[in-house]
XYZ file of N, CA and C in Angstrom:
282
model
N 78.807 63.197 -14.702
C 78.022 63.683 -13.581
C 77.743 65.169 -13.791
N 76.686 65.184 -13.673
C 75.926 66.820 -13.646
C 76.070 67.813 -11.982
N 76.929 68.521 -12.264
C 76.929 69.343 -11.236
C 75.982 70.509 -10.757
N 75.446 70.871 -9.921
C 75.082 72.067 -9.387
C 75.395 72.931 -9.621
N 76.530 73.544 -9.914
C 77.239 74.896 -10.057
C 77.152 74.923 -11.671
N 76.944 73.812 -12.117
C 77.283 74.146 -13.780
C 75.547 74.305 -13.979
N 74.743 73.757 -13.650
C 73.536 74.140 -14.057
C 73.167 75.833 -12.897
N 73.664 76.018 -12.056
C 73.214 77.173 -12.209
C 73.634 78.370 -12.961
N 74.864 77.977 -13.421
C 75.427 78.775 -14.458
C 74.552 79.281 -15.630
N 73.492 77.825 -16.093
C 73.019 77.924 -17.227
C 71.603 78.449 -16.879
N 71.368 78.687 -15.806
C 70.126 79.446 -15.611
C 70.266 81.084 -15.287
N 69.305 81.820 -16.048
C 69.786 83.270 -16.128
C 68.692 83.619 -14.827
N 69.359 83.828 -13.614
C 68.213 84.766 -12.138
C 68.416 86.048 -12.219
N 68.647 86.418 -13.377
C 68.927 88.440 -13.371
C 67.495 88.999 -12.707
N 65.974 88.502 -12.573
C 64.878 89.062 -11.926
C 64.626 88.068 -10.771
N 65.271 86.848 -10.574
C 64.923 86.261 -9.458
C 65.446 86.707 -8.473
N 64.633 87.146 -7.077
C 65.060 87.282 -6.164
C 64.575 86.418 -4.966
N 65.317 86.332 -3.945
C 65.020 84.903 -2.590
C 63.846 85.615 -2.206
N 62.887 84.742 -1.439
C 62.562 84.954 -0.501
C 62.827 85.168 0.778
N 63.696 84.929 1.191
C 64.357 85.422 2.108
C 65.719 85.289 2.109
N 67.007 86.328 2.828
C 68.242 86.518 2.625
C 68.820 85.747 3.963
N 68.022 86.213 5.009
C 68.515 85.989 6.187
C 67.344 84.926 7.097
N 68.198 84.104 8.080
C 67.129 83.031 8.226
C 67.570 82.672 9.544
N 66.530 82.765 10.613
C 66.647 82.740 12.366
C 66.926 80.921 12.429
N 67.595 80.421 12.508
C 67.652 78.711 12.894
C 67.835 78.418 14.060
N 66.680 77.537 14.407
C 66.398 77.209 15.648
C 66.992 75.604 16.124
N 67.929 75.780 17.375
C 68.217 73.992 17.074
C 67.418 73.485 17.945
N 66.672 72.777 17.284
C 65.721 71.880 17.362
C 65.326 71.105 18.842
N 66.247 70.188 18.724
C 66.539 69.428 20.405
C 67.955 69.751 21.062
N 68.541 70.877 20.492
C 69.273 71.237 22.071
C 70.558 70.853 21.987
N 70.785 69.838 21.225
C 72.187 69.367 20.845
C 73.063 69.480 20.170
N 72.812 70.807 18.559
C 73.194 70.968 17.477
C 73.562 69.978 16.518
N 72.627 69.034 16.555
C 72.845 68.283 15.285
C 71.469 68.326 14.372
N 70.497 69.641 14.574
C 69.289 69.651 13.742
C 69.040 70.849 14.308
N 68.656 71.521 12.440
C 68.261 72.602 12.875
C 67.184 73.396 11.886
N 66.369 74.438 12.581
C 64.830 74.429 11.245
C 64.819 75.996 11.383
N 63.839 76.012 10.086
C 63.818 77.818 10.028
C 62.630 77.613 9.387
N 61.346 78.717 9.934
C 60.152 79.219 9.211
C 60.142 80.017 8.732
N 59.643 80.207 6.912
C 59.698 81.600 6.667
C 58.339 81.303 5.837
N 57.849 82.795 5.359
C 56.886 82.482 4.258
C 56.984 82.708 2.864
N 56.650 82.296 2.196
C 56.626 82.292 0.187
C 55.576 82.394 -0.451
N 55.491 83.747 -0.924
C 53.987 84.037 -1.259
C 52.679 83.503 -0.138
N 53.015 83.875 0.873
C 51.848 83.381 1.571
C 52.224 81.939 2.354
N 52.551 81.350 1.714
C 52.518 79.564 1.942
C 53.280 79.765 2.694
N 53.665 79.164 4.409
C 54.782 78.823 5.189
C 55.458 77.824 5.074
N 56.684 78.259 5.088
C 57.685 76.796 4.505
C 58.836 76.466 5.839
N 59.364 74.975 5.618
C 60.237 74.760 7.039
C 61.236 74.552 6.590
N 62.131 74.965 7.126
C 63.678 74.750 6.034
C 64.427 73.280 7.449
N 65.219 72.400 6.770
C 65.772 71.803 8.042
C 66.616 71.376 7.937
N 68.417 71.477 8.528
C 69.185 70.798 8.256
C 69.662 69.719 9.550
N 69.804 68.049 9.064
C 70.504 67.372 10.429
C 71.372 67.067 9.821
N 71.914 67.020 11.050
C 73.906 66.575 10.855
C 73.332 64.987 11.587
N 74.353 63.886 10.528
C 74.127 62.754 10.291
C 75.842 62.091 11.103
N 75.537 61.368 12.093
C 77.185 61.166 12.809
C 78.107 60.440 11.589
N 77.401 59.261 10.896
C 78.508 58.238 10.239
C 78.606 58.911 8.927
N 78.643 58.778 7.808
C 79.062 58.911 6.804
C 79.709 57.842 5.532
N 78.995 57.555 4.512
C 79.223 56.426 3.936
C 80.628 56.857 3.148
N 81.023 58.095 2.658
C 82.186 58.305 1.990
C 83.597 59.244 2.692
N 82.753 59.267 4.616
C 84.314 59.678 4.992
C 83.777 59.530 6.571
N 84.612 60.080 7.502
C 84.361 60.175 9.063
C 83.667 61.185 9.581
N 83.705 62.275 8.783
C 83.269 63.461 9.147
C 81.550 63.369 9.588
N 80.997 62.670 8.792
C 79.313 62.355 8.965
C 79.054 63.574 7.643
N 78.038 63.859 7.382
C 77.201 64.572 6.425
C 75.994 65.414 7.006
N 75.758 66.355 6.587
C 74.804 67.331 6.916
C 73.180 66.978 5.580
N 72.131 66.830 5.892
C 70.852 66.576 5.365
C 69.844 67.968 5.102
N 69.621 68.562 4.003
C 68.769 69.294 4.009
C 67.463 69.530 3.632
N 66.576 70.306 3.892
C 65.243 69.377 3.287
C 64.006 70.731 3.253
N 63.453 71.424 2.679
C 62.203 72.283 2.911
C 60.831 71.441 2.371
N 60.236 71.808 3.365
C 58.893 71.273 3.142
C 57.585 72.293 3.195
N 56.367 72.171 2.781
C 55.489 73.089 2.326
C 54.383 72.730 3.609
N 53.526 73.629 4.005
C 52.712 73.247 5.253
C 51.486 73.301 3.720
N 51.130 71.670 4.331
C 49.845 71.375 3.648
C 48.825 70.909 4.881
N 47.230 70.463 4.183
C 46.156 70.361 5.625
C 46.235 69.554 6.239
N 47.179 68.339 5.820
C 47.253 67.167 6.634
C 49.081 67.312 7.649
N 49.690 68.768 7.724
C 51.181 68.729 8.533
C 51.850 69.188 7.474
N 52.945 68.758 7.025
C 54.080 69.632 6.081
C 54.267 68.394 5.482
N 54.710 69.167 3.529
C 54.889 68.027 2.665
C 56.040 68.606 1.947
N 56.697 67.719 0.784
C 57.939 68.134 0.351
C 57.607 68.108 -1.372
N 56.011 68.392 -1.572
C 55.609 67.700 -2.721
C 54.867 69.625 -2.780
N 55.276 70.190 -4.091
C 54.397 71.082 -3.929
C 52.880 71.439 -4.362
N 52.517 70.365 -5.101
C 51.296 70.158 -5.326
C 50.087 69.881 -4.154
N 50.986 69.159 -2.938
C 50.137 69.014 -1.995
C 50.153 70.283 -1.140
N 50.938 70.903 -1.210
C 51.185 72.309 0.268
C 49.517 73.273 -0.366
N 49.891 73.960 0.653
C 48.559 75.014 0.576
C 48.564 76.027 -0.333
N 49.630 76.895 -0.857
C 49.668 77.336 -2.606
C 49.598 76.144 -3.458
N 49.174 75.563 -3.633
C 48.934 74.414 -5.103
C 50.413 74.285 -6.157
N 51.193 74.371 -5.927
C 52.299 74.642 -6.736
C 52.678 76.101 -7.188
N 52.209 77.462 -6.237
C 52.492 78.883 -6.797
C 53.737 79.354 -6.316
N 54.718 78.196 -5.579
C 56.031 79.160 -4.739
C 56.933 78.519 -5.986
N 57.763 80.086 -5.507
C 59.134 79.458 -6.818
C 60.136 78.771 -5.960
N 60.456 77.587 -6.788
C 61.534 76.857 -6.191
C 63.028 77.371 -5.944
N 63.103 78.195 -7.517
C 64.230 78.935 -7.218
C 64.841 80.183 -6.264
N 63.707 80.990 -6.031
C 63.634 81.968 -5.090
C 64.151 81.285 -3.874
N 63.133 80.452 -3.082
C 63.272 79.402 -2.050
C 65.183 79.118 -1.557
């Protein structure tokens, strides 16, 4: 199994920097189990969103879901070819 932490190891971000550091999250419906943040990336507005999921297939705790999506002309997509930069935001910045 390929981990996360080992591939970012192998990627050098010495000039990458985020688009954003700090991020206002709004909960959503009121209950804290979903929550979204707007920011922009090069222009393009993006939605960041995490829900907390009650059951959980590998424990009790439930699991948290995360997800950014790109505002394209038809609502927000998770495809960056369709959003409104054409594929110009960096994923890694993000």
């Amino acid at each position: 199994m390929i981990k996360m932490k080992d591939l970012l190891r192998e990627i050098t971000l010495g000039s990458v920097e985020p688009y954003a550091t700090h991020f206002e999250w709004t909960d959503k419906w009121g209950d804290g189990d979903a929550y979204e943040c707007k920011l922009e990336a090069d222009s393009q507005p993006i939605l960041i969103n995490v829900h907390y999921w009650d059951s959980s297939a590998i424990g009790e705790s439930g699991e948290w879901e995360f997800a950014f999506f790109a505002k394209s002309p038809g609502g927000w997509t998770v495809r960056g070819d369709r959003g409104l930069a054409k594929g110009q935001v960096s994923y890694l910045r993000l």
